[in-house]
Amino acid sequence: MSTDTDTTPASAGVTTLTPAVVIVGAGPSGLSAARELAPRVGGEVLVLDRESTAGGIPRHSDHPGYGIRDMRRFMSGPAYARRLVEQARAAGATIRTNATVTGWAGERTLEVTTPQGRLRVEAGAVVLATGARERPRPGRLIPGDRGRGVYTTGHLQNIVHLQHGKVGRRAVIAGAELVSWSAALTLREAGCATVLMTTEYPRPDSYALFNIGGRAFFRPRIATRTRVSRIIGKPDLRAVEIENLDTGARRIVECDTLVLTGDWIPDHELARAAGITLDPGTKGPLVDSAFRTDRPGVFAVGNLLHPVDTADIAAIDGARAARSVLAWLNGGSTPDGQVRLVAEAPFRWVTPEVIRRGDPAPARRRLLLWSDRFIPFPRVVLRQDGKVVARKRLWWPASPGRVFRVPSIMLTSVNPQGGPVSIGVED
């Protein structure tokens, strides 16, 4: 196996690289894919990341809870990120940071900008592992002043854990899901008290264990069925206005820090630029259970597909996708025929969106869905061609703010020559 990317000078100062596989994104899914692919392909596995340090979001999420499902360990985010990087490099992958993919120059050819100059990367296969991000304030359409002190969780953790910067003393957190408690922990470490958390849902969105522990540890007030309706203060944040969605009542909460958590969107710009079909629910690439997109030789993994699941699930995606990439490189073909999976309310999306006879089962034998309503023990129903083909009571809740998992064995009764399969619930 080659350990160095082949390089060929190109015109106008562009250097051409020809790895066997190029992976865009050095987070958990991309690094895990690189770890599995590097010892098994007959050429270079090149990982590109626009950040200066590889590891993705976990590198600035300095609290425990990482690595449970994929490494069978209980680790901090930075330790988990370092281990993923070490594993990928030890396997023989090349990781190139400060490398921004700016577009496509062919089916599996990428245009890349680095501090050293421009690159043209012509690969046998491309893996998109670009992840997801929290929707910033402009995308949430929150009116008011544009004072300093408004962050997303990622921005906050970058400032506190990587730049060792300061934030305010009194914070409001918009959101009450898993990442919201992560933000509360970061604020506490920065000496900032969380005075209020808001959620538009009737109850906090996180797991009960986190809600109970978070309430006991941070002692925040949690306002349900509430949204931040206005931001007050400039040049520095002084307060926010919150609105009860049921009564319309509004009140002012004094604070100097506002953290906008959750409301995830995939980093899908590169997929869109390629003309890859996007799922209207996830807004990420539409894929089958082998992580294939509808562009030959281009695969997608991790939270680009399911915004957003935990880092270890994204890592499992990457490791699992390596098998499909290897099959493609070895001349494997995509099975004929497909059945589309479609989410019905209260589910917002389902992934994978396509199943084919002969393809592997979804990662961890689970379909991933996102619910817009809390259902304690949902009875999940699959319908195809006007008939119920599967029905199953699940003994775990579907809840907004976190991924809901459905056993893929429910697909056994699906007709591979039939029409689309809808996935919903019976009340």
mmCIF file of N, CA and C in Angstrom, residues 14 20-25 48 100-113 118-130 267-278 285 291-301 304 328:
data_model
loop_
_atom_site.group_PDB
_atom_site.id
_atom_site.type_symbol
_atom_site.label_atom_id
_atom_site.label_comp_id
_atom_site.label_asym_id
_atom_site.label_seq_id
_atom_site.Cartn_x
_atom_site.Cartn_y
_atom_site.Cartn_z
ATOM 1 N N VAL A 14 -1.628 24.544 -9.792
ATOM 2 C CA VAL A 14 -2.473 23.571 -9.104
ATOM 3 C C VAL A 14 -1.756 22.227 -9.079
ATOM 4 N N ALA A 20 -6.439 6.801 -3.514
ATOM 5 C CA ALA A 20 -7.490 5.813 -3.787
ATOM 6 C C ALA A 20 -8.831 6.312 -3.252
ATOM 7 N N VAL A 21 -8.783 6.904 -2.053
ATOM 8 C CA VAL A 21 -9.998 7.412 -1.406
ATOM 9 C C VAL A 21 -9.694 8.779 -0.820
ATOM 10 N N VAL A 22 -10.592 9.725 -1.003
ATOM 11 C CA VAL A 22 -10.505 10.994 -0.300
ATOM 12 C C VAL A 22 -11.725 11.121 0.596
ATOM 13 N N ILE A 23 -11.485 11.496 1.834
ATOM 14 C CA ILE A 23 -12.540 11.676 2.831
ATOM 15 C C ILE A 23 -12.572 13.146 3.210
ATOM 16 N N VAL A 24 -13.730 13.770 3.082
ATOM 17 C CA VAL A 24 -13.872 15.194 3.399
ATOM 18 C C VAL A 24 -14.488 15.311 4.788
ATOM 19 N N GLY A 25 -13.672 15.715 5.751
ATOM 20 C CA GLY A 25 -14.121 15.856 7.125
ATOM 21 C C GLY A 25 -13.343 14.946 8.053
ATOM 22 N N LEU A 48 -9.254 15.201 4.369
ATOM 23 C CA LEU A 48 -9.140 16.653 4.278
ATOM 24 C C LEU A 48 -10.047 17.306 5.309
ATOM 25 N N THR A 100 -9.456 23.286 2.590
ATOM 26 C CA THR A 100 -10.869 23.570 2.345
ATOM 27 C C THR A 100 -11.259 23.117 0.948
ATOM 28 N N VAL A 101 -12.236 22.217 0.880
ATOM 29 C CA VAL A 101 -12.750 21.767 -0.413
ATOM 30 C C VAL A 101 -13.719 22.833 -0.920
ATOM 31 N N THR A 102 -13.409 23.383 -2.080
ATOM 32 C CA THR A 102 -14.199 24.496 -2.601
ATOM 33 C C THR A 102 -15.157 24.096 -3.717
ATOM 34 N N GLY A 103 -14.989 22.903 -4.289
ATOM 35 C CA GLY A 103 -15.891 22.494 -5.350
ATOM 36 C C GLY A 103 -15.448 21.202 -6.011
ATOM 37 N N TRP A 104 -16.137 20.886 -7.101
ATOM 38 C CA TRP A 104 -15.899 19.656 -7.850
ATOM 39 C C TRP A 104 -15.333 20.000 -9.227
ATOM 40 N N ALA A 105 -14.428 19.132 -9.700
ATOM 41 C CA ALA A 105 -13.890 19.276 -11.045
ATOM 42 C C ALA A 105 -14.125 18.015 -11.865
ATOM 43 N N GLY A 106 -14.986 17.141 -11.383
ATOM 44 C CA GLY A 106 -15.287 15.891 -12.065
ATOM 45 C C GLY A 106 -16.116 15.007 -11.153
ATOM 46 N N GLU A 107 -16.453 13.805 -11.618
ATOM 47 C CA GLU A 107 -17.311 12.901 -10.844
ATOM 48 C C GLU A 107 -16.758 12.643 -9.453
ATOM 49 N N ARG A 108 -15.449 12.404 -9.375
ATOM 50 C CA ARG A 108 -14.813 12.138 -8.079
ATOM 51 C C ARG A 108 -13.521 12.948 -7.952
ATOM 52 N N THR A 109 -13.580 14.156 -8.438
ATOM 53 C CA THR A 109 -12.431 15.064 -8.398
ATOM 54 C C THR A 109 -12.811 16.332 -7.643
ATOM 55 N N LEU A 110 -11.987 16.699 -6.669
ATOM 56 C CA LEU A 110 -12.279 17.833 -5.802
ATOM 57 C C LEU A 110 -11.270 18.950 -6.006
ATOM 58 N N GLU A 111 -11.744 20.174 -5.877
ATOM 59 C CA GLU A 111 -10.871 21.339 -5.864
ATOM 60 C C GLU A 111 -10.672 21.764 -4.421
ATOM 61 N N VAL A 112 -9.412 21.938 -4.026
ATOM 62 C CA VAL A 112 -9.066 22.172 -2.626
ATOM 63 C C VAL A 112 -8.140 23.368 -2.524
ATOM 64 N N THR A 113 -8.360 24.194 -1.507
ATOM 65 C CA THR A 113 -7.490 25.328 -1.230
ATOM 66 C C THR A 113 -6.781 25.107 0.102
ATOM 67 N N ARG A 118 -3.221 25.597 -4.227
ATOM 68 C CA ARG A 118 -4.436 24.878 -4.629
ATOM 69 C C ARG A 118 -4.110 23.443 -5.025
ATOM 70 N N LEU A 119 -5.087 22.555 -4.752
ATOM 71 C CA LEU A 119 -4.946 21.141 -5.073
ATOM 72 C C LEU A 119 -6.108 20.696 -5.945
ATOM 73 N N ARG A 120 -5.833 19.686 -6.737
ATOM 74 C CA ARG A 120 -6.873 18.987 -7.478
ATOM 75 C C ARG A 120 -6.758 17.525 -7.049
ATOM 76 N N VAL A 121 -7.778 17.001 -6.394
ATOM 77 C CA VAL A 121 -7.726 15.654 -5.834
ATOM 78 C C VAL A 121 -8.606 14.737 -6.665
ATOM 79 N N GLU A 122 -7.991 13.821 -7.389
ATOM 80 C CA GLU A 122 -8.693 12.858 -8.236
ATOM 81 C C GLU A 122 -8.659 11.499 -7.542
ATOM 82 N N ALA A 123 -9.793 11.061 -7.027
ATOM 83 C CA ALA A 123 -9.841 9.863 -6.189
ATOM 84 C C ALA A 123 -10.678 8.767 -6.828
ATOM 85 N N GLY A 124 -10.414 7.543 -6.399
ATOM 86 C CA GLY A 124 -11.242 6.431 -6.830
ATOM 87 C C GLY A 124 -12.600 6.423 -6.165
ATOM 88 N N ALA A 125 -12.667 6.970 -4.951
ATOM 89 C CA ALA A 125 -13.933 7.081 -4.216
ATOM 90 C C ALA A 125 -13.860 8.303 -3.322
ATOM 91 N N VAL A 126 -15.020 8.905 -3.092
ATOM 92 C CA VAL A 126 -15.126 10.083 -2.231
ATOM 93 C C VAL A 126 -16.096 9.762 -1.100
ATOM 94 N N VAL A 127 -15.696 10.092 0.126
ATOM 95 C CA VAL A 127 -16.566 9.938 1.296
ATOM 96 C C VAL A 127 -16.817 11.321 1.881
ATOM 97 N N LEU A 128 -18.061 11.739 1.903
ATOM 98 C CA LEU A 128 -18.441 13.023 2.495
ATOM 99 C C LEU A 128 -18.775 12.800 3.967
ATOM 100 N N ALA A 129 -17.988 13.417 4.837
ATOM 101 C CA ALA A 129 -18.167 13.283 6.281
ATOM 102 C C ALA A 129 -18.112 14.665 6.911
ATOM 103 N N THR A 130 -18.877 15.575 6.341
ATOM 104 C CA THR A 130 -18.779 16.989 6.701
ATOM 105 C C THR A 130 -19.598 17.379 7.922
ATOM 106 N N ASP A 267 -23.978 20.095 7.125
ATOM 107 C CA ASP A 267 -23.055 20.842 6.267
ATOM 108 C C ASP A 267 -23.078 20.184 4.881
ATOM 109 N N HIS A 268 -24.099 20.534 4.123
ATOM 110 C CA HIS A 268 -24.366 19.820 2.864
ATOM 111 C C HIS A 268 -23.945 20.589 1.616
ATOM 112 N N GLU A 269 -23.226 21.689 1.797
ATOM 113 C CA GLU A 269 -22.913 22.539 0.644
ATOM 114 C C GLU A 269 -22.155 21.779 -0.444
ATOM 115 N N LEU A 270 -21.227 20.918 -0.045
ATOM 116 C CA LEU A 270 -20.449 20.179 -1.042
ATOM 117 C C LEU A 270 -21.333 19.173 -1.780
ATOM 118 N N ALA A 271 -22.235 18.533 -1.059
ATOM 119 C CA ALA A 271 -23.165 17.604 -1.706
ATOM 120 C C ALA A 271 -24.083 18.338 -2.675
ATOM 121 N N ARG A 272 -24.550 19.497 -2.285
ATOM 122 C CA ARG A 272 -25.410 20.281 -3.168
ATOM 123 C C ARG A 272 -24.663 20.709 -4.421
ATOM 124 N N ALA A 273 -23.405 21.116 -4.240
ATOM 125 C CA ALA A 273 -22.610 21.558 -5.383
ATOM 126 C C ALA A 273 -22.414 20.427 -6.387
ATOM 127 N N ALA A 274 -22.435 19.187 -5.906
ATOM 128 C CA ALA A 274 -22.260 18.031 -6.788
ATOM 129 C C ALA A 274 -23.555 17.636 -7.480
ATOM 130 N N GLY A 275 -24.671 18.244 -7.082
ATOM 131 C CA GLY A 275 -25.960 17.845 -7.630
ATOM 132 C C GLY A 275 -26.483 16.554 -7.047
ATOM 133 N N ILE A 276 -25.938 16.152 -5.907
ATOM 134 C CA ILE A 276 -26.410 14.947 -5.231
ATOM 135 C C ILE A 276 -27.813 15.202 -4.677
ATOM 136 N N THR A 277 -28.692 14.238 -4.823
ATOM 137 C CA THR A 277 -30.049 14.380 -4.319
ATOM 138 C C THR A 277 -30.040 14.477 -2.800
ATOM 139 N N LEU A 278 -30.731 15.481 -2.272
ATOM 140 C CA LEU A 278 -30.844 15.679 -0.827
ATOM 141 C C LEU A 278 -32.221 15.226 -0.356
ATOM 142 N N PRO A 285 -27.593 14.325 2.183
ATOM 143 C CA PRO A 285 -27.693 13.448 1.012
ATOM 144 C C PRO A 285 -28.631 12.271 1.253
ATOM 145 N N PHE A 291 -24.636 3.454 2.349
ATOM 146 C CA PHE A 291 -24.118 4.826 2.393
ATOM 147 C C PHE A 291 -23.792 5.384 1.008
ATOM 148 N N ARG A 292 -24.347 4.787 -0.040
ATOM 149 C CA ARG A 292 -24.160 5.318 -1.387
ATOM 150 C C ARG A 292 -25.066 6.529 -1.596
ATOM 151 N N THR A 293 -24.546 7.564 -2.221
ATOM 152 C CA THR A 293 -25.386 8.642 -2.738
ATOM 153 C C THR A 293 -25.775 8.261 -4.170
ATOM 154 N N ASP A 294 -26.475 9.143 -4.859
ATOM 155 C CA ASP A 294 -26.828 8.834 -6.246
ATOM 156 C C ASP A 294 -25.744 9.288 -7.228
ATOM 157 N N ARG A 295 -24.588 9.655 -6.710
ATOM 158 C CA ARG A 295 -23.438 9.941 -7.566
ATOM 159 C C ARG A 295 -22.473 8.767 -7.447
ATOM 160 N N PRO A 296 -22.170 8.055 -8.542
ATOM 161 C CA PRO A 296 -21.346 6.848 -8.458
ATOM 162 C C PRO A 296 -19.995 7.096 -7.781
ATOM 163 N N GLY A 297 -19.678 6.239 -6.809
ATOM 164 C CA GLY A 297 -18.402 6.342 -6.112
ATOM 165 C C GLY A 297 -18.342 7.401 -5.045
ATOM 166 N N VAL A 298 -19.462 8.061 -4.770
ATOM 167 C CA VAL A 298 -19.512 9.088 -3.717
ATOM 168 C C VAL A 298 -20.422 8.589 -2.599
ATOM 169 N N PHE A 299 -19.879 8.555 -1.394
ATOM 170 C CA PHE A 299 -20.579 8.044 -0.225
ATOM 171 C C PHE A 299 -20.737 9.171 0.800
ATOM 172 N N ALA A 300 -21.686 9.013 1.701
ATOM 173 C CA ALA A 300 -21.899 10.016 2.748
ATOM 174 C C ALA A 300 -22.134 9.304 4.066
ATOM 175 N N VAL A 301 -21.587 9.873 5.152
ATOM 176 C CA VAL A 301 -21.651 9.218 6.455
ATOM 177 C C VAL A 301 -21.839 10.248 7.567
ATOM 178 N N LEU A 304 -23.861 14.285 8.751
ATOM 179 C CA LEU A 304 -24.322 14.849 7.492
ATOM 180 C C LEU A 304 -25.639 14.203 7.079
ATOM 181 N N TRP A 328 -16.898 -0.892 -3.858
ATOM 182 C CA TRP A 328 -16.877 -0.045 -5.054
ATOM 183 C C TRP A 328 -15.498 -0.084 -5.719
#
